[in-house]
């Protein structure tokens, strides 16, 4: 037997013996292994060295060879199946696909909820952050409710009788939604929502253990008679809605319905969460006064954010609330995360206090209006059988009803293969939808030429899907 085969044979024997022992046990000495297996000392030395390289044993000079702690085998996947029982079968699904995952090269983005980088005030943000960092107290602990100057700025946004003491600074809009749904009603409760509605809100409500109940809309917003029926039938104590530039439809709640919605909620003894995400995303025309501005009794809990008009990474928003609910929100803040990072709050104060912010908002309004018109024109030209019920006066999206022969999921998949990312309508509905829809964003694309190209690609995708389905 040659030296190599002798080493392999002894290595196999020693592996088996080490596997029977427990970590820390000593293997036979080299002399004993030589005598027992009739091999040379060199063979024993090489076999032990290979075994040590595998991590199965370790040697102590002058003492001997010992069994090592057995590492988990990287080739075998960890068994986490026990967690299904421990987690109790609950599932938290993301509202939409992760926008941070890069689409295929050349894809035109009509999906997602943030404007293109070219529409962000990058220079103003950098300057604001630099000024904030130079403040001597920039790294001190912030108050739980937020910095006083920032609270004052947000209090002035809706007007009316809102004061800085009514404002809680939050880490963006999505985190605020999660906080509100957990704070206002207990798990298992129904929450009334517009149908369709913002998927991030539906996901946050379900994660809080709530049950979204749809309330239909028309082209003027929530249908009041059905809202009153929903409160009466469910006993709900919470309504979530977007009265201005609703996502996804773009609908603005009609003037004659705005106070009535608040009155219906108050009569039911319920809170109304007013998600005013588009307050800084108007297309040049003034948006209606927020509901909270005329609410003195604490029915309306108002929410807005800077992430969409400024940058996804400026995770700063605000909740306006009055009475015990605000104290509860402050208590949960102290439990959840104590306070929002002070440097980010200081940067927001710097940004919002400069003329550059007002100039940015004027420029953004013009860009959004032109992009909205460009995409609507492209759809009308390339896809005349798609129905656009509302041309939005603010926000970032068009909501299109599809012809009956175009299933939205199949169309979205086909469109992606044609190089266009879209948002299918189903996730926007808290229950079954009555028709197929797509949400098309006009803010995430690079420019208007991309929007025109996107509609051409969508027309090609629709034609391909119809041809396949006709076979």
Short mmCIF file of C-alpha atoms in Angstrom, two decimals:
data_model
loop_
_atom_site.label_atom_id
_atom_site.label_comp_id
_atom_site.label_asym_id
_atom_site.label_seq_id
_atom_site.Cartn_x
_atom_site.Cartn_y
_atom_site.Cartn_z
CA UNK A 1 0.00 0.00 0.00
CA UNK A 2 1.51 3.35 -0.98
CA UNK A 3 1.80 6.27 1.40
CA UNK A 4 -1.15 8.19 -0.10
CA UNK A 5 -3.62 5.32 0.21
CA UNK A 6 -2.41 4.62 3.74
CA UNK A 7 -3.11 8.23 4.73
CA UNK A 8 -6.60 8.09 3.15
CA UNK A 9 -7.43 4.83 4.91
CA UNK A 10 -6.26 6.08 8.30
CA UNK A 11 -8.07 9.39 7.78
CA UNK A 12 -11.35 7.52 7.22
CA UNK A 13 -10.81 5.48 10.38
CA UNK A 14 -9.99 8.56 12.46
CA UNK A 15 -13.02 10.48 11.15
CA UNK A 16 -15.29 7.65 12.24
CA UNK A 17 -13.64 7.45 15.65
CA UNK A 18 -13.80 11.23 16.18
CA UNK A 19 -17.50 11.22 15.26
CA UNK A 20 -18.21 8.69 18.04
CA UNK A 21 -16.45 10.79 20.68
CA UNK A 22 -17.64 14.02 22.24
CA UNK A 23 -15.86 17.37 21.86
CA UNK A 24 -12.86 17.51 24.16
CA UNK A 25 -12.20 13.73 24.18
CA UNK A 26 -8.62 12.71 23.39
CA UNK A 27 -7.72 10.51 20.41
CA UNK A 28 -5.19 7.67 20.81
CA UNK A 29 -1.57 8.76 20.78
CA UNK A 30 0.52 8.67 17.61
CA UNK A 31 2.50 5.67 18.93
CA UNK A 32 -0.71 3.77 19.65
CA UNK A 33 -2.07 4.55 16.19
CA UNK A 34 1.16 3.31 14.58
CA UNK A 35 1.01 0.03 16.47
CA UNK A 36 -2.76 -0.46 16.08
CA UNK A 37 -2.97 0.19 12.33
CA UNK A 38 0.50 -0.86 11.19
CA UNK A 39 1.33 2.44 9.52
CA UNK A 40 4.34 4.73 9.71
CA UNK A 41 4.60 7.76 12.03
CA UNK A 42 4.61 9.96 8.90
CA UNK A 43 1.25 8.50 7.83
CA UNK A 44 -0.22 9.18 11.29
CA UNK A 45 1.15 12.72 11.28
CA UNK A 46 -0.33 13.50 7.85
CA UNK A 47 -3.73 11.99 8.65
CA UNK A 48 -4.02 14.01 11.88
CA UNK A 49 -2.96 17.19 10.05
CA UNK A 50 -5.70 16.66 7.45
CA UNK A 51 -8.25 15.95 10.18
CA UNK A 52 -7.23 19.15 11.97
CA UNK A 53 -7.54 21.11 8.71
CA UNK A 54 -11.13 19.87 8.42
CA UNK A 55 -11.81 21.27 11.89
CA UNK A 56 -12.62 17.84 13.35
CA UNK A 57 -9.71 17.80 15.84
CA UNK A 58 -7.15 20.11 17.36
CA UNK A 59 -3.70 19.36 18.76
CA UNK A 60 -1.95 20.51 21.88
CA UNK A 61 1.84 20.18 21.61
CA UNK A 62 3.14 17.80 24.24
CA UNK A 63 -0.38 16.77 25.22
CA UNK A 64 -2.14 15.08 22.31
CA UNK A 65 -4.97 15.33 19.80
CA UNK A 66 -8.53 16.17 20.88
CA UNK A 67 -11.97 16.17 19.24
CA UNK A 68 -13.05 19.70 18.31
CA UNK A 69 -16.50 21.23 18.68
CA UNK A 70 -18.37 20.15 15.60
CA UNK A 71 -19.31 23.14 13.40
CA UNK A 72 -22.64 23.20 11.62
CA UNK A 73 -22.28 21.99 8.06
CA UNK A 74 -22.56 24.93 5.67
CA UNK A 75 -23.87 22.67 2.94
CA UNK A 76 -26.93 21.76 4.99
CA UNK A 77 -29.63 24.47 5.25
CA UNK A 78 -30.61 25.51 8.75
CA UNK A 79 -33.89 24.06 9.97
CA UNK A 80 -36.10 27.00 10.93
CA UNK A 81 -39.37 25.12 10.51
CA UNK A 82 -40.01 25.30 14.29
CA UNK A 83 -40.62 29.04 13.88
CA UNK A 84 -43.89 28.42 12.01
CA UNK A 85 -45.37 27.12 15.27
CA UNK A 86 -43.79 29.80 17.45
CA UNK A 87 -45.04 32.62 15.21
CA UNK A 88 -48.59 31.35 15.41
CA UNK A 89 -49.27 31.30 11.69
CA UNK A 90 -49.34 35.10 11.32
CA UNK A 91 -47.97 36.50 8.08
CA UNK A 92 -46.84 40.04 7.30
CA UNK A 93 -46.50 40.62 3.59
CA UNK A 94 -44.89 43.71 2.05
CA UNK A 95 -47.31 46.19 0.58
CA UNK A 96 -45.54 46.32 -2.76
CA UNK A 97 -42.41 44.89 -4.29
CA UNK A 98 -39.17 46.19 -2.82
CA UNK A 99 -38.28 49.21 -4.92
CA UNK A 100 -34.63 48.89 -3.88
CA UNK A 101 -34.24 45.73 -5.98
CA UNK A 102 -32.87 46.84 -9.33
CA UNK A 103 -35.10 46.07 -12.35
CA UNK A 104 -33.50 44.77 -15.55
CA UNK A 105 -31.36 47.30 -17.38
CA UNK A 106 -33.41 49.55 -19.65
CA UNK A 107 -36.66 49.15 -17.70
CA UNK A 108 -38.79 52.30 -17.57
CA UNK A 109 -40.17 52.78 -14.08
CA UNK A 110 -43.89 53.47 -13.95
CA UNK A 111 -44.12 51.71 -10.59
CA UNK A 112 -43.23 52.83 -7.09
CA UNK A 113 -44.04 55.92 -5.10
CA UNK A 114 -41.04 58.26 -5.24
CA UNK A 115 -39.99 60.88 -7.79
CA UNK A 116 -36.92 60.43 -9.95
CA UNK A 117 -33.62 61.67 -8.49
CA UNK A 118 -33.65 64.57 -10.94
CA UNK A 119 -36.80 65.87 -9.20
CA UNK A 120 -35.23 65.82 -5.74
CA UNK A 121 -33.64 68.96 -4.20
CA UNK A 122 -30.26 67.27 -3.85
CA UNK A 123 -28.18 70.44 -3.45
CA UNK A 124 -30.58 71.98 -0.96
CA UNK A 125 -30.64 68.74 1.03
CA UNK A 126 -26.85 68.58 1.14
CA UNK A 127 -26.57 72.19 2.25
CA UNK A 128 -29.24 71.71 4.92
CA UNK A 129 -27.53 68.63 6.30
CA UNK A 130 -24.17 70.42 6.38
CA UNK A 131 -25.63 73.38 8.27
CA UNK A 132 -27.41 71.08 10.69
CA UNK A 133 -24.19 69.18 11.42
CA UNK A 134 -22.46 72.41 12.43
CA UNK A 135 -24.97 73.15 15.17
CA UNK A 136 -23.37 72.65 18.60
CA UNK A 137 -26.37 70.68 19.87
CA UNK A 138 -26.87 68.59 16.71
CA UNK A 139 -26.09 65.31 18.47
CA UNK A 140 -27.95 65.93 21.70
CA UNK A 141 -31.02 63.91 22.57
CA UNK A 142 -34.17 65.23 20.90
CA UNK A 143 -37.51 65.62 22.70
CA UNK A 144 -39.88 62.68 22.25
CA UNK A 145 -42.41 64.87 20.43
CA UNK A 146 -39.77 66.40 18.16
CA UNK A 147 -37.85 69.65 17.88
CA UNK A 148 -39.96 72.71 18.66
CA UNK A 149 -39.08 74.59 15.43
CA UNK A 150 -40.00 71.57 13.32
CA UNK A 151 -43.27 71.07 15.17
CA UNK A 152 -44.11 74.73 14.57
CA UNK A 153 -43.47 74.37 10.83
CA UNK A 154 -45.77 71.35 10.55
CA UNK A 155 -48.44 73.04 12.72
CA UNK A 156 -48.59 75.88 10.20
CA UNK A 157 -49.12 73.52 7.26
CA UNK A 158 -52.88 72.82 7.69
CA UNK A 159 -53.65 76.15 9.34
CA UNK A 160 -56.77 76.52 11.42
CA UNK A 161 -56.42 76.08 15.16
CA UNK A 162 -53.52 73.60 15.03
CA UNK A 163 -50.68 74.45 17.44
CA UNK A 164 -47.14 73.04 17.77
CA UNK A 165 -48.28 71.23 20.91
CA UNK A 166 -50.59 69.13 18.71
CA UNK A 167 -47.68 67.84 16.57
CA UNK A 168 -45.63 64.66 16.94
CA UNK A 169 -42.62 64.31 14.61
CA UNK A 170 -42.37 60.84 13.07
CA UNK A 171 -39.91 58.80 11.06
CA UNK A 172 -41.70 59.28 7.73
CA UNK A 173 -45.23 58.39 6.76
CA UNK A 174 -45.13 54.59 6.75
CA UNK A 175 -43.75 54.36 10.28
CA UNK A 176 -46.39 56.82 11.42
CA UNK A 177 -49.15 54.67 9.91
CA UNK A 178 -47.87 51.64 11.80
CA UNK A 179 -47.82 53.68 15.02
CA UNK A 180 -51.35 55.01 14.50
CA UNK A 181 -52.93 51.66 13.69
CA UNK A 182 -51.35 50.11 16.79
CA UNK A 183 -52.27 53.03 19.04
CA UNK A 184 -55.85 53.91 18.19
CA UNK A 185 -57.78 50.61 18.17
CA UNK A 186 -56.98 47.16 19.62
CA UNK A 187 -55.97 44.14 17.52
CA UNK A 188 -58.89 42.37 15.92
CA UNK A 189 -60.80 45.60 15.31
CA UNK A 190 -62.23 46.61 11.93
CA UNK A 191 -60.81 49.69 10.22
CA UNK A 192 -62.74 51.33 7.40
CA UNK A 193 -60.69 52.18 4.30
CA UNK A 194 -61.39 53.60 0.88
CA UNK A 195 -61.65 51.01 -1.85
CA UNK A 196 -59.19 51.08 -3.53
CA UNK A 197 -56.64 52.25 -0.97
CA UNK A 198 -52.92 52.71 -0.42
CA UNK A 199 -51.33 49.23 -0.08
CA UNK A 200 -48.87 50.46 2.55
CA UNK A 201 -51.78 51.40 4.79
CA UNK A 202 -53.50 48.05 4.23
CA UNK A 203 -50.28 46.24 5.10
CA UNK A 204 -49.72 48.34 8.23
CA UNK A 205 -53.29 47.78 9.39
CA UNK A 206 -53.04 44.02 8.94
CA UNK A 207 -49.65 43.94 10.66
CA UNK A 208 -51.33 45.64 13.64
CA UNK A 209 -53.93 42.87 13.69
CA UNK A 210 -56.71 45.01 12.24
CA UNK A 211 -59.28 44.00 9.64
CA UNK A 212 -59.58 46.46 6.71
CA UNK A 213 -63.20 46.91 5.59
CA UNK A 214 -63.73 48.50 2.16
CA UNK A 215 -65.89 51.57 1.61
CA UNK A 216 -66.55 52.22 -2.11
CA UNK A 217 -65.64 55.48 -3.82
CA UNK A 218 -66.84 57.35 -6.88
CA UNK A 219 -65.14 60.09 -8.87
CA UNK A 220 -65.84 62.53 -6.01
CA UNK A 221 -64.41 60.41 -3.20
CA UNK A 222 -65.94 58.33 -0.42
CA UNK A 223 -69.62 57.56 -0.83
CA UNK A 224 -71.16 58.98 2.33
CA UNK A 225 -74.23 56.73 2.49
CA UNK A 226 -72.04 53.62 2.29
CA UNK A 227 -69.62 55.05 4.85
CA UNK A 228 -72.44 55.50 7.36
CA UNK A 229 -73.65 51.96 6.62
CA UNK A 230 -70.16 50.56 7.16
CA UNK A 231 -69.82 52.24 10.55
CA UNK A 232 -73.25 50.94 11.58
CA UNK A 233 -72.64 47.37 10.38
CA UNK A 234 -69.10 46.91 11.71
CA UNK A 235 -69.01 49.09 14.82
CA UNK A 236 -65.67 50.41 13.56
CA UNK A 237 -63.95 53.12 15.57
CA UNK A 238 -61.42 54.09 12.90
CA UNK A 239 -61.52 55.34 9.30
CA UNK A 240 -58.39 55.70 7.18
CA UNK A 241 -58.64 57.92 4.09
CA UNK A 242 -56.74 60.22 1.72
CA UNK A 243 -59.07 63.15 0.99
CA UNK A 244 -56.60 65.00 -1.26
CA UNK A 245 -55.07 63.36 -4.37
CA UNK A 246 -56.02 59.89 -3.26
CA UNK A 247 -53.53 57.11 -3.96
CA UNK A 248 -54.10 55.39 -6.37
CA UNK A 249 -57.06 57.09 -8.06
CA UNK A 250 -56.00 60.75 -7.77
CA UNK A 251 -59.50 61.65 -6.54
CA UNK A 252 -59.99 64.78 -4.41
CA UNK A 253 -62.84 64.46 -1.92
CA UNK A 254 -65.59 66.82 -3.08
CA UNK A 255 -65.98 70.07 -1.12
CA UNK A 256 -69.55 69.25 -0.05
CA UNK A 257 -68.46 65.88 1.32
CA UNK A 258 -65.39 66.92 3.30
CA UNK A 259 -67.06 68.11 6.49
CA UNK A 260 -69.73 65.42 6.17
CA UNK A 261 -67.10 62.67 6.29
CA UNK A 262 -65.81 64.09 9.57
CA UNK A 263 -69.36 64.41 10.90
CA UNK A 264 -70.15 60.77 10.06
CA UNK A 265 -67.01 59.58 11.84
CA UNK A 266 -67.73 61.77 14.87
CA UNK A 267 -71.31 60.49 15.05
CA UNK A 268 -69.95 56.93 15.11
CA UNK A 269 -67.53 57.80 17.93
CA UNK A 270 -64.66 57.01 15.59
CA UNK A 271 -61.29 58.51 14.71
CA UNK A 272 -60.45 59.55 11.15
CA UNK A 273 -56.84 59.21 9.97
CA UNK A 274 -56.28 61.84 7.28
CA UNK A 275 -53.26 60.76 5.22
CA UNK A 276 -52.19 63.95 3.45
CA UNK A 277 -49.19 62.44 1.66
CA UNK A 278 -49.64 64.74 -1.38
CA UNK A 279 -49.72 68.07 0.48
CA UNK A 280 -46.45 69.07 -1.27
CA UNK A 281 -47.21 67.21 -4.51
CA UNK A 282 -49.80 69.48 -6.09
CA UNK A 283 -49.57 70.28 -9.79
CA UNK A 284 -49.82 74.04 -9.42
CA UNK A 285 -53.39 74.50 -8.25
CA UNK A 286 -54.04 74.89 -4.50
CA UNK A 287 -55.17 71.71 -2.81
CA UNK A 288 -58.20 71.77 -0.49
CA UNK A 289 -57.71 72.73 3.13
CA UNK A 290 -56.96 69.62 5.25
CA UNK A 291 -59.84 68.20 7.26
CA UNK A 292 -57.87 68.62 10.51
CA UNK A 293 -57.83 72.41 10.09
CA UNK A 294 -61.53 72.66 10.93
CA UNK A 295 -61.67 69.85 13.50
CA UNK A 296 -61.53 71.06 17.10
CA UNK A 297 -62.77 67.88 18.81
CA UNK A 298 -59.88 65.52 17.99
CA UNK A 299 -61.81 63.36 15.53
CA UNK A 300 -59.18 63.83 12.81
CA UNK A 301 -55.66 62.49 13.26
CA UNK A 302 -53.59 64.07 10.50
CA UNK A 303 -50.50 62.60 8.84
CA UNK A 304 -48.05 64.06 6.34
CA UNK A 305 -44.42 63.49 5.33
CA UNK A 306 -41.40 64.98 3.56
CA UNK A 307 -40.13 61.77 1.99
CA UNK A 308 -41.94 62.05 -1.35
CA UNK A 309 -41.44 65.77 -2.11
CA UNK A 310 -37.83 65.79 -0.83
CA UNK A 311 -36.12 62.40 -0.72
CA UNK A 312 -36.92 58.80 0.29
CA UNK A 313 -34.10 59.06 2.83
CA UNK A 314 -35.46 62.17 4.55
CA UNK A 315 -37.53 60.03 6.88
CA UNK A 316 -39.36 62.90 8.54
CA UNK A 317 -43.10 63.22 8.89
CA UNK A 318 -45.63 64.56 11.36
CA UNK A 319 -48.82 63.48 13.08
CA UNK A 320 -51.29 66.09 14.32
CA UNK A 321 -53.63 64.89 17.06
CA UNK A 322 -55.47 66.29 20.05
CA UNK A 323 -56.44 64.89 23.43
CA UNK A 324 -55.68 61.49 24.98
CA UNK A 325 -54.76 59.95 21.64
CA UNK A 326 -51.73 62.26 21.37
CA UNK A 327 -50.62 61.27 24.88
CA UNK A 328 -50.94 57.63 23.89
CA UNK A 329 -48.86 58.22 20.77
CA UNK A 330 -46.17 59.91 22.85
CA UNK A 331 -46.17 56.98 25.23
CA UNK A 332 -45.71 54.53 22.38
CA UNK A 333 -42.91 56.69 20.96
CA UNK A 334 -41.05 56.38 24.26
CA UNK A 335 -41.51 52.61 24.11
CA UNK A 336 -40.70 52.15 20.42
CA UNK A 337 -37.70 54.36 19.71
CA UNK A 338 -37.56 57.26 22.24
CA UNK A 339 -37.22 59.98 19.58
CA UNK A 340 -36.42 60.68 15.93
CA UNK A 341 -32.71 61.23 15.21
CA UNK A 342 -31.91 64.86 15.95
CA UNK A 343 -29.51 65.50 13.01
CA UNK A 344 -32.26 64.50 10.59
CA UNK A 345 -34.76 66.78 12.33
CA UNK A 346 -32.26 69.64 12.31
CA UNK A 347 -31.66 69.08 8.60
CA UNK A 348 -35.42 69.19 7.97
CA UNK A 349 -35.69 72.50 9.85
CA UNK A 350 -32.85 73.92 7.77
CA UNK A 351 -34.41 72.72 4.51
CA UNK A 352 -37.94 73.94 5.21
CA UNK A 353 -36.76 77.34 6.47
CA UNK A 354 -34.96 78.39 3.30
CA UNK A 355 -36.22 79.98 0.06
CA UNK A 356 -34.72 76.98 -1.75
CA UNK A 357 -37.56 74.79 -0.45
CA UNK A 358 -40.27 77.05 -1.86
CA UNK A 359 -38.43 77.23 -5.19
CA UNK A 360 -38.16 73.44 -5.23
CA UNK A 361 -41.89 73.00 -4.61
CA UNK A 362 -42.77 75.39 -7.46
CA UNK A 363 -40.42 73.58 -9.83
CA UNK A 364 -41.68 70.18 -8.68
CA UNK A 365 -45.31 71.23 -9.26
CA UNK A 366 -44.53 72.24 -12.84
CA UNK A 367 -42.58 69.04 -13.53
CA UNK A 368 -45.31 66.82 -12.10
CA UNK A 369 -48.05 68.61 -14.05
CA UNK A 370 -46.15 68.25 -17.32
CA UNK A 371 -45.29 64.61 -16.68
CA UNK A 372 -48.88 63.80 -15.74
CA UNK A 373 -50.14 65.37 -18.96
CA UNK A 374 -47.48 63.60 -21.02
CA UNK A 375 -48.34 60.17 -19.64
CA UNK A 376 -52.10 60.76 -19.99
CA UNK A 377 -51.58 61.88 -23.59
CA UNK A 378 -49.45 58.82 -24.35
CA UNK A 379 -52.06 56.47 -22.89
CA UNK A 380 -54.86 58.13 -24.87
CA UNK A 381 -52.82 57.83 -28.07
CA UNK A 382 -51.40 54.32 -27.67
CA UNK A 383 -54.05 52.67 -25.49
CA UNK A 384 -57.39 54.31 -26.29
CA UNK A 385 -59.44 51.48 -24.77
CA UNK A 386 -57.89 52.01 -21.31
CA UNK A 387 -60.09 54.16 -19.09
CA UNK A 388 -58.70 57.12 -17.09
CA UNK A 389 -61.57 58.32 -14.90
CA UNK A 390 -59.70 61.09 -13.06
CA UNK A 391 -56.91 63.33 -14.33
CA UNK A 392 -55.21 64.11 -11.01
CA UNK A 393 -54.41 67.65 -9.84
CA UNK A 394 -51.69 66.33 -7.55
CA UNK A 395 -49.81 63.20 -6.61
CA UNK A 396 -47.63 60.88 -8.66
CA UNK A 397 -49.88 58.38 -10.46
CA UNK A 398 -52.57 57.64 -13.01
CA UNK A 399 -55.17 54.96 -12.20
CA UNK A 400 -56.37 53.12 -15.29
CA UNK A 401 -59.17 50.65 -15.72
CA UNK A 402 -58.25 47.91 -18.18
CA UNK A 403 -60.45 46.35 -20.87
CA UNK A 404 -62.05 43.04 -19.83
CA UNK A 405 -59.74 40.99 -22.07
CA UNK A 406 -56.52 42.18 -20.33
CA UNK A 407 -55.90 40.49 -16.95
CA UNK A 408 -53.81 42.87 -14.90
CA UNK A 409 -51.30 40.37 -13.50
CA UNK A 410 -50.56 38.87 -16.91
CA UNK A 411 -50.34 42.33 -18.44
CA UNK A 412 -47.93 43.55 -15.76
CA UNK A 413 -45.70 40.50 -16.33
CA UNK A 414 -45.78 41.00 -20.10
CA UNK A 415 -45.07 44.72 -19.71
CA UNK A 416 -42.01 43.96 -17.59
CA UNK A 417 -40.67 41.74 -20.35
CA UNK A 418 -41.22 44.69 -22.70
CA UNK A 419 -39.19 46.89 -20.34
CA UNK A 420 -41.89 48.70 -18.34
CA UNK A 421 -42.50 48.26 -14.61
CA UNK A 422 -46.11 48.88 -13.51
CA UNK A 423 -48.25 48.31 -10.41
CA UNK A 424 -51.17 45.85 -10.81
CA UNK A 425 -54.39 46.99 -9.19
CA UNK A 426 -55.25 44.01 -6.96
CA UNK A 427 -53.01 44.97 -3.96
CA UNK A 428 -54.81 48.31 -3.73
CA UNK A 429 -58.12 46.67 -2.85
CA UNK A 430 -58.84 45.50 0.71
CA UNK A 431 -61.20 42.88 -0.74
CA UNK A 432 -62.14 41.72 -4.23
CA UNK A 433 -61.98 44.30 -6.99
CA UNK A 434 -64.73 44.78 -9.56
CA UNK A 435 -62.39 45.26 -12.51
CA UNK A 436 -58.76 45.04 -13.56
CA UNK A 437 -56.58 48.12 -13.08
CA UNK A 438 -53.01 49.33 -13.40
CA UNK A 439 -51.40 52.18 -11.50
CA UNK A 440 -48.90 54.05 -13.67
CA UNK A 441 -46.51 56.48 -12.06
CA UNK A 442 -45.26 59.49 -14.01
CA UNK A 443 -42.65 60.71 -11.50
CA UNK A 444 -40.12 57.86 -11.33
CA UNK A 445 -39.18 57.86 -15.04
CA UNK A 446 -36.16 59.88 -16.13
CA UNK A 447 -38.05 62.31 -18.36
CA UNK A 448 -41.07 62.80 -20.63
CA UNK A 449 -39.44 60.97 -23.53
CA UNK A 450 -39.28 57.86 -21.34
CA UNK A 451 -42.98 58.25 -20.56
CA UNK A 452 -43.79 58.35 -24.28
CA UNK A 453 -41.65 55.28 -24.90
CA UNK A 454 -43.30 53.51 -21.96
CA UNK A 455 -46.77 53.87 -23.46
CA UNK A 456 -45.51 52.48 -26.76
CA UNK A 457 -44.05 49.50 -24.94
CA UNK A 458 -47.29 49.02 -23.00
CA UNK A 459 -49.22 48.98 -26.26
CA UNK A 460 -46.86 46.29 -27.53
CA UNK A 461 -47.29 44.29 -24.36
CA UNK A 462 -51.10 44.51 -24.60
CA UNK A 463 -51.01 43.40 -28.25
CA UNK A 464 -48.74 40.45 -27.41
CA UNK A 465 -50.96 39.36 -24.52
CA UNK A 466 -54.10 39.53 -26.67
CA UNK A 467 -52.40 37.54 -29.40
CA UNK A 468 -51.34 34.85 -26.92
CA UNK A 469 -54.78 34.65 -25.37
CA UNK A 470 -56.36 34.41 -28.83
CA UNK A 471 -54.36 31.32 -29.79
#
